Amino acid sequence: VLKYVLTANAPETKDNDFTWKDFQTRNNNELVAILGNFVNRALVLTNKYYNGVIPERGNLTDYDNETLAEISSIKASVEKSLDSFRIREALKYAMDLARLGNKYLADEEPWKVVKTDEERVKTIMNICLQITANLTIMLEPFLPFSMEKLRGFLNSEKLDWDKLGNTEMLVTGHQVNKPELLFEKIEDKVVEAQLQKLMDTKKANEIADAKATPAKKSIEFDDFGKMDIRIGTVLEVEKVAKTKKLLKLKVDTGIDQRTVVSGIAEYYKPEDLLGKQVSILVNLEPKNLRGIESQGMILCAENTDGSLSIVSPDQNVKPGSEVK
């Protein structure tokens, strides 16, 4: 399917972009709804009416003759495009054969005709199966694995390109197999999962390639000594109402129990923080955040993607222990 979509979008006179949405659309609207729908109905009806045995063709109508003649006409169009290296155009013409079969089957309605003219249905189904056999040759360059699968349904061998256009490729009495779905419909959730996978990969690559920010201007050692950083244990946690990023924490600093508001709600669930030890700047001037007095700052490392990770000791220590 991927090869089909890439070919259908292949640049000929200008560049084109691949999107998963287009992949889904072409799979569902072309491979499933046109090609898959036609060959499945042709084979299912043959198994239903004739136990999988190809029926004999009777007298042909003008529409029958026009339909069969169109196979060679489509072949000529495909060959002309391939000779000019217009691959995308060639695929479009090749799919016209599936469209031809789909239209013929829909127009003739053998499921209705069988009630009044069983002999006519034999001819209709024979023609549909000849179109199907020709499809295995015409679409082989574009959908090799799918055409191998379709040949399995038809119980037929792989044929060379020069056989294309033969309207008696499958002889009367030939036994075909019961079909399975040639293509599966791609649901929105599958596309969404692929898009998320791409985003995750892109994000991981950005993190891997990111460089650390340059060191800030040097400060005096005494300036660093003014910061009082302690290890505290989280006692209580709750989300701050009407905010996405803020959590309200009660922390045992060893000095006291104090309230701290921290913007880590997107990265930590409240229940995951209970009992966790954190590094907290305890001598920071209190600040009012959303009506809550925050009495300190919980220290976090900021990753290149902006996510935050709490700085914690690698083993439990007594609350109030100084970070030096």
Coordinates of C-alpha atoms in Angstrom, one line a residue:
V1 CA 0.0 0.0 0.0
L2 CA 2.8 2.4 0.8
K3 CA 4.4 1.8 -2.6
Y4 CA 1.1 2.5 -4.2
V5 CA 0.6 5.8 -2.4
L6 CA 4.2 6.9 -3.0
T7 CA 3.8 6.2 -6.7
A8 CA 0.4 7.9 -6.8
N9 CA 2.1 11.0 -5.3
A10 CA 5.4 10.7 -7.1
P11 CA 6.7 14.0 -8.4
E12 CA 6.7 14.4 -12.2
T13 CA 6.7 18.1 -12.8
K14 CA 6.8 19.4 -9.2
D15 CA 7.6 18.1 -5.7
N16 CA 4.9 16.6 -3.6
D17 CA 4.7 15.8 0.1
F18 CA 3.7 12.5 1.8
T19 CA 1.1 12.7 4.5
W20 CA -0.5 10.0 6.6
K21 CA -3.9 11.5 5.8
D22 CA -3.4 11.1 2.1
F23 CA -2.2 7.6 2.8
Q24 CA -5.4 6.8 4.6
T25 CA -7.6 8.5 1.9
R26 CA -6.0 6.7 -1.0
N27 CA -6.1 3.3 0.8
N28 CA -9.7 3.7 1.8
N29 CA -11.1 5.5 -1.3
E30 CA -9.1 3.7 -4.0
L31 CA -7.6 0.4 -2.9
V32 CA -10.5 -0.6 -0.6
A33 CA -13.5 1.1 -2.2
I34 CA -12.6 0.5 -5.9
L35 CA -10.0 -2.3 -6.4
G36 CA -10.7 -4.4 -3.3
N37 CA -14.5 -3.9 -3.5
F38 CA -14.6 -5.1 -7.1
V39 CA -12.4 -8.2 -6.9
N40 CA -14.0 -9.3 -3.6
R41 CA -17.5 -9.1 -5.0
A42 CA -16.5 -10.8 -8.2
L43 CA -15.0 -13.7 -6.3
V44 CA -17.6 -13.9 -3.6
L45 CA -20.4 -14.1 -6.1
T46 CA -18.6 -16.7 -8.2
N47 CA -18.2 -18.9 -5.1
K48 CA -21.8 -18.3 -4.1
Y49 CA -23.4 -19.0 -7.5
Y50 CA -20.9 -21.6 -9.0
N51 CA -19.0 -23.0 -6.0
G52 CA -15.9 -21.1 -7.3
V53 CA -16.0 -22.6 -10.8
I54 CA -15.7 -20.1 -13.6
P55 CA -18.9 -20.2 -15.7
E56 CA -19.1 -20.4 -19.4
R57 CA -19.5 -17.1 -21.3
G58 CA -22.7 -16.8 -23.4
N59 CA -23.8 -14.3 -26.0
L60 CA -22.2 -10.9 -25.5
T61 CA -24.0 -7.6 -25.5
D62 CA -22.6 -4.4 -27.0
Y63 CA -21.8 -3.3 -23.4
D64 CA -19.9 -6.6 -22.8
N65 CA -17.8 -6.1 -26.0
E66 CA -17.1 -2.5 -25.1
T67 CA -16.0 -3.4 -21.7
L68 CA -13.7 -6.2 -22.9
A69 CA -12.2 -4.0 -25.6
E70 CA -11.5 -1.3 -23.0
I71 CA -9.0 -3.6 -21.3
S72 CA -6.6 -3.3 -24.3
S73 CA -7.3 0.4 -24.5
I74 CA -6.3 0.9 -20.9
K75 CA -3.2 -1.3 -21.5
A76 CA -2.1 1.0 -24.3
S77 CA -2.5 4.1 -22.1
V78 CA -0.5 2.5 -19.3
E79 CA 2.3 1.5 -21.7
K80 CA 2.4 5.0 -23.3
S81 CA 2.8 6.6 -19.9
L82 CA 5.5 4.1 -18.8
D83 CA 7.4 4.6 -22.0
S84 CA 7.4 8.4 -21.2
F85 CA 8.4 7.7 -17.5
R86 CA 5.1 9.2 -16.3
I87 CA 4.8 6.7 -13.5
R88 CA 2.0 8.4 -11.6
E89 CA 0.0 8.8 -14.7
A90 CA 0.5 5.1 -15.6
L91 CA -0.8 4.1 -12.1
K92 CA -3.9 6.2 -12.6
Y93 CA -4.6 4.5 -15.9
A94 CA -4.0 1.1 -14.4
M95 CA -6.5 1.8 -11.7
D96 CA -9.0 2.6 -14.5
L97 CA -9.2 -1.1 -15.1
A98 CA -10.4 -1.6 -11.5
R99 CA -12.9 1.3 -12.1
L100 CA -14.0 -0.4 -15.3
G101 CA -14.7 -3.6 -13.5
N102 CA -16.4 -1.9 -10.6
K103 CA -18.7 0.0 -12.9
Y104 CA -19.5 -3.0 -15.1
L105 CA -20.5 -5.1 -12.0
A106 CA -22.6 -2.3 -10.6
D107 CA -24.3 -1.6 -13.9
E108 CA -25.1 -5.3 -14.6
E109 CA -26.2 -6.1 -11.0
P110 CA -25.9 -9.9 -11.3
W111 CA -27.4 -10.3 -7.8
K112 CA -30.7 -9.0 -9.3
V113 CA -30.4 -10.6 -12.7
V114 CA -29.8 -14.1 -11.2
K115 CA -33.5 -14.1 -10.2
T116 CA -34.7 -13.9 -13.8
D117 CA -31.8 -14.9 -16.1
E118 CA -29.2 -17.3 -14.7
E119 CA -27.5 -17.7 -18.1
R120 CA -26.8 -14.0 -18.3
V121 CA -25.2 -14.0 -14.9
K122 CA -22.7 -16.6 -16.1
T123 CA -21.5 -14.2 -18.8
I124 CA -21.4 -11.2 -16.4
M125 CA -19.3 -13.2 -13.8
N126 CA -17.0 -14.6 -16.5
I127 CA -16.2 -11.0 -17.7
C128 CA -15.6 -9.8 -14.2
L129 CA -13.2 -12.6 -13.5
Q130 CA -11.3 -11.9 -16.8
I131 CA -11.0 -8.3 -15.7
T132 CA -9.7 -9.5 -12.3
A133 CA -7.1 -11.7 -13.9
N134 CA -5.9 -8.8 -16.1
L135 CA -5.6 -6.7 -13.0
T136 CA -3.0 -9.1 -11.6
I137 CA -0.8 -8.2 -14.5
M138 CA -1.5 -4.5 -14.9
L139 CA -1.1 -3.7 -11.2
E140 CA 1.9 -6.0 -10.6
P141 CA 4.5 -3.2 -11.0
F142 CA 2.6 -1.0 -8.5
L143 CA 1.2 -3.6 -6.0
P144 CA 3.4 -6.7 -6.3
F145 CA 2.5 -8.3 -2.9
S146 CA -1.3 -7.5 -3.3
M147 CA -1.3 -9.0 -6.8
E148 CA 0.4 -12.1 -5.5
K149 CA -2.3 -12.4 -3.0
L150 CA -5.0 -11.9 -5.7
R151 CA -3.4 -14.6 -7.9
G152 CA -3.8 -16.9 -4.9
F153 CA -7.5 -16.1 -4.8
L154 CA -7.8 -16.8 -8.5
N155 CA -5.7 -19.9 -8.2
S156 CA -3.6 -18.7 -11.1
E157 CA 0.1 -18.4 -12.0
K158 CA 2.0 -15.2 -12.5
L159 CA 1.7 -14.1 -16.2
D160 CA 3.9 -11.9 -18.3
W161 CA 2.9 -8.4 -19.5
D162 CA 2.3 -9.6 -23.1
K163 CA -0.6 -11.6 -21.8
L164 CA -2.3 -8.4 -20.7
G165 CA -5.5 -7.8 -22.7
N166 CA -6.4 -11.5 -23.1
T167 CA -10.1 -11.7 -22.4
E168 CA -10.0 -15.5 -22.0
M169 CA -7.2 -15.7 -19.5
L170 CA -9.2 -17.9 -17.1
V171 CA -10.8 -20.8 -18.9
T172 CA -14.3 -22.1 -18.2
G173 CA -14.3 -24.7 -15.4
H174 CA -11.2 -23.2 -13.7
Q175 CA -11.5 -23.4 -9.9
V176 CA -10.9 -20.2 -7.9
N177 CA -10.5 -20.0 -4.2
K178 CA -12.5 -18.3 -1.5
P179 CA -11.3 -14.7 -1.2
E180 CA -10.3 -12.7 1.8
L181 CA -10.2 -8.9 2.0
L182 CA -7.5 -7.7 -0.3
F183 CA -7.1 -4.4 1.6
E184 CA -8.1 -3.3 5.1
K185 CA -9.7 0.0 5.8
I186 CA -7.4 2.3 7.8
E187 CA -9.3 3.9 10.7
D188 CA -8.6 7.4 12.0
K189 CA -7.0 6.1 15.2
V190 CA -4.4 4.2 13.2
V191 CA -3.4 7.4 11.4
E192 CA -3.4 9.3 14.7
A193 CA -1.1 6.7 16.2
Q194 CA 1.4 7.0 13.3
L195 CA 1.3 10.8 13.6
Q196 CA 2.0 10.6 17.3
K197 CA 4.8 8.1 16.7
L198 CA 6.4 10.6 14.3
M199 CA 6.0 13.5 16.7
D200 CA 7.6 11.4 19.5
T201 CA 10.5 10.4 17.2
K202 CA 11.0 14.0 16.2
K203 CA 10.9 15.1 19.8
A204 CA 13.4 12.4 20.8
N205 CA 15.8 13.5 18.0
E206 CA 15.5 17.1 19.0
I207 CA 16.4 16.2 22.6
A208 CA 19.3 14.0 21.5
D209 CA 20.7 16.7 19.2
A210 CA 20.2 19.6 21.6
K211 CA 23.2 21.3 23.1
A212 CA 23.4 22.6 26.6
T213 CA 22.9 26.3 27.1
P214 CA 26.1 28.3 27.7
A215 CA 27.2 28.8 31.4
K216 CA 26.0 32.0 32.9
K217 CA 28.3 34.8 34.2
S218 CA 30.4 33.7 37.1
I219 CA 29.2 34.7 40.6
E220 CA 31.1 35.2 43.9
F221 CA 31.2 32.1 46.1
D222 CA 29.6 34.1 48.9
D223 CA 26.7 34.8 46.6
F224 CA 26.1 31.1 46.2
G225 CA 26.4 30.7 49.9
K226 CA 23.5 33.0 50.5
M227 CA 21.1 30.4 49.0
D228 CA 19.7 28.0 51.6
I229 CA 18.8 24.8 49.8
R230 CA 17.4 22.0 51.9
I231 CA 16.0 18.5 51.3
G232 CA 12.3 18.4 52.2
T233 CA 9.6 15.6 52.1
V234 CA 6.3 16.2 50.4
L235 CA 3.4 15.7 52.8
E236 CA 0.4 16.9 50.8
V237 CA -0.3 17.7 47.2
E238 CA -3.3 19.2 45.3
K239 CA -3.8 20.9 42.0
V240 CA -4.4 24.6 42.0
A241 CA -7.9 25.2 40.7
K242 CA -8.4 26.6 37.2
T243 CA -4.7 26.1 36.3
K244 CA -2.9 23.5 34.1
K245 CA 0.6 23.9 35.5
L246 CA 0.4 24.6 39.2
L247 CA 0.5 22.2 42.1
K248 CA 0.1 23.3 45.8
L249 CA 2.5 21.2 48.0
K250 CA 3.0 21.0 51.8
V251 CA 6.6 20.2 52.4
D252 CA 8.4 19.2 55.6
T253 CA 11.7 21.1 55.3
G254 CA 13.0 19.9 58.6
I255 CA 12.8 23.6 59.7
D256 CA 9.0 23.8 59.4
Q257 CA 6.1 22.6 57.3
R258 CA 5.5 25.1 54.5
T259 CA 3.4 25.6 51.4
V260 CA 5.0 25.8 48.0
V261 CA 3.4 26.4 44.7
S262 CA 5.2 24.8 41.8
G263 CA 4.6 24.6 38.0
I264 CA 5.1 20.9 37.7
A265 CA 1.4 19.7 37.2
E266 CA 2.0 18.7 33.6
Y267 CA 4.8 16.3 34.6
Y268 CA 3.7 14.9 37.9
K269 CA 0.5 13.5 39.3
P270 CA -0.2 14.6 42.9
E271 CA -0.3 11.0 44.1
D272 CA 3.1 10.3 42.7
L273 CA 4.7 13.1 44.8
L274 CA 3.4 12.1 48.2
G275 CA 6.5 11.1 50.3
K276 CA 8.9 12.2 47.6
Q277 CA 12.0 14.1 48.7
V278 CA 12.7 17.3 46.9
S279 CA 15.4 20.1 46.9
I280 CA 13.8 23.3 48.1
L281 CA 15.2 26.8 48.3
V282 CA 13.9 27.8 51.7
N283 CA 15.1 31.4 52.0
L284 CA 13.4 32.8 48.9
E285 CA 11.2 35.7 49.4
P286 CA 7.5 34.5 49.6
K287 CA 5.4 35.1 46.5
N288 CA 1.7 35.2 46.0
L289 CA 0.6 32.8 43.2
R290 CA -3.1 32.5 42.4
G291 CA -3.9 33.7 45.9
I292 CA -1.6 31.2 47.6
E293 CA 1.5 32.3 49.4
S294 CA 4.4 30.2 48.1
Q295 CA 7.2 29.9 50.7
G296 CA 10.1 28.7 48.6
M297 CA 11.0 27.0 45.3
I298 CA 11.3 23.4 44.4
L299 CA 14.3 22.9 42.3
C300 CA 13.9 21.2 38.9
A301 CA 16.0 20.3 35.9
E302 CA 14.5 21.6 32.6
N303 CA 15.0 19.3 29.6
T304 CA 15.5 20.6 26.1
D305 CA 11.8 19.9 25.3
G306 CA 10.8 22.1 28.3
S307 CA 9.7 19.3 30.5
L308 CA 10.7 19.5 34.2
S309 CA 12.3 16.9 36.4
I310 CA 12.5 17.4 40.2
V311 CA 16.0 17.4 41.6
S312 CA 16.0 14.7 44.4
P313 CA 18.6 12.9 46.5
D314 CA 19.4 9.4 45.2
Q315 CA 18.6 8.0 48.7
N316 CA 16.4 9.3 51.5
V317 CA 18.0 11.8 53.9
K318 CA 16.7 13.6 56.9
P319 CA 14.4 16.5 56.1
G320 CA 16.3 19.7 56.5
S321 CA 19.6 18.3 55.2
E322 CA 21.5 21.1 53.5
V323 CA 22.4 20.9 49.8
K324 CA 26.0 22.1 49.4

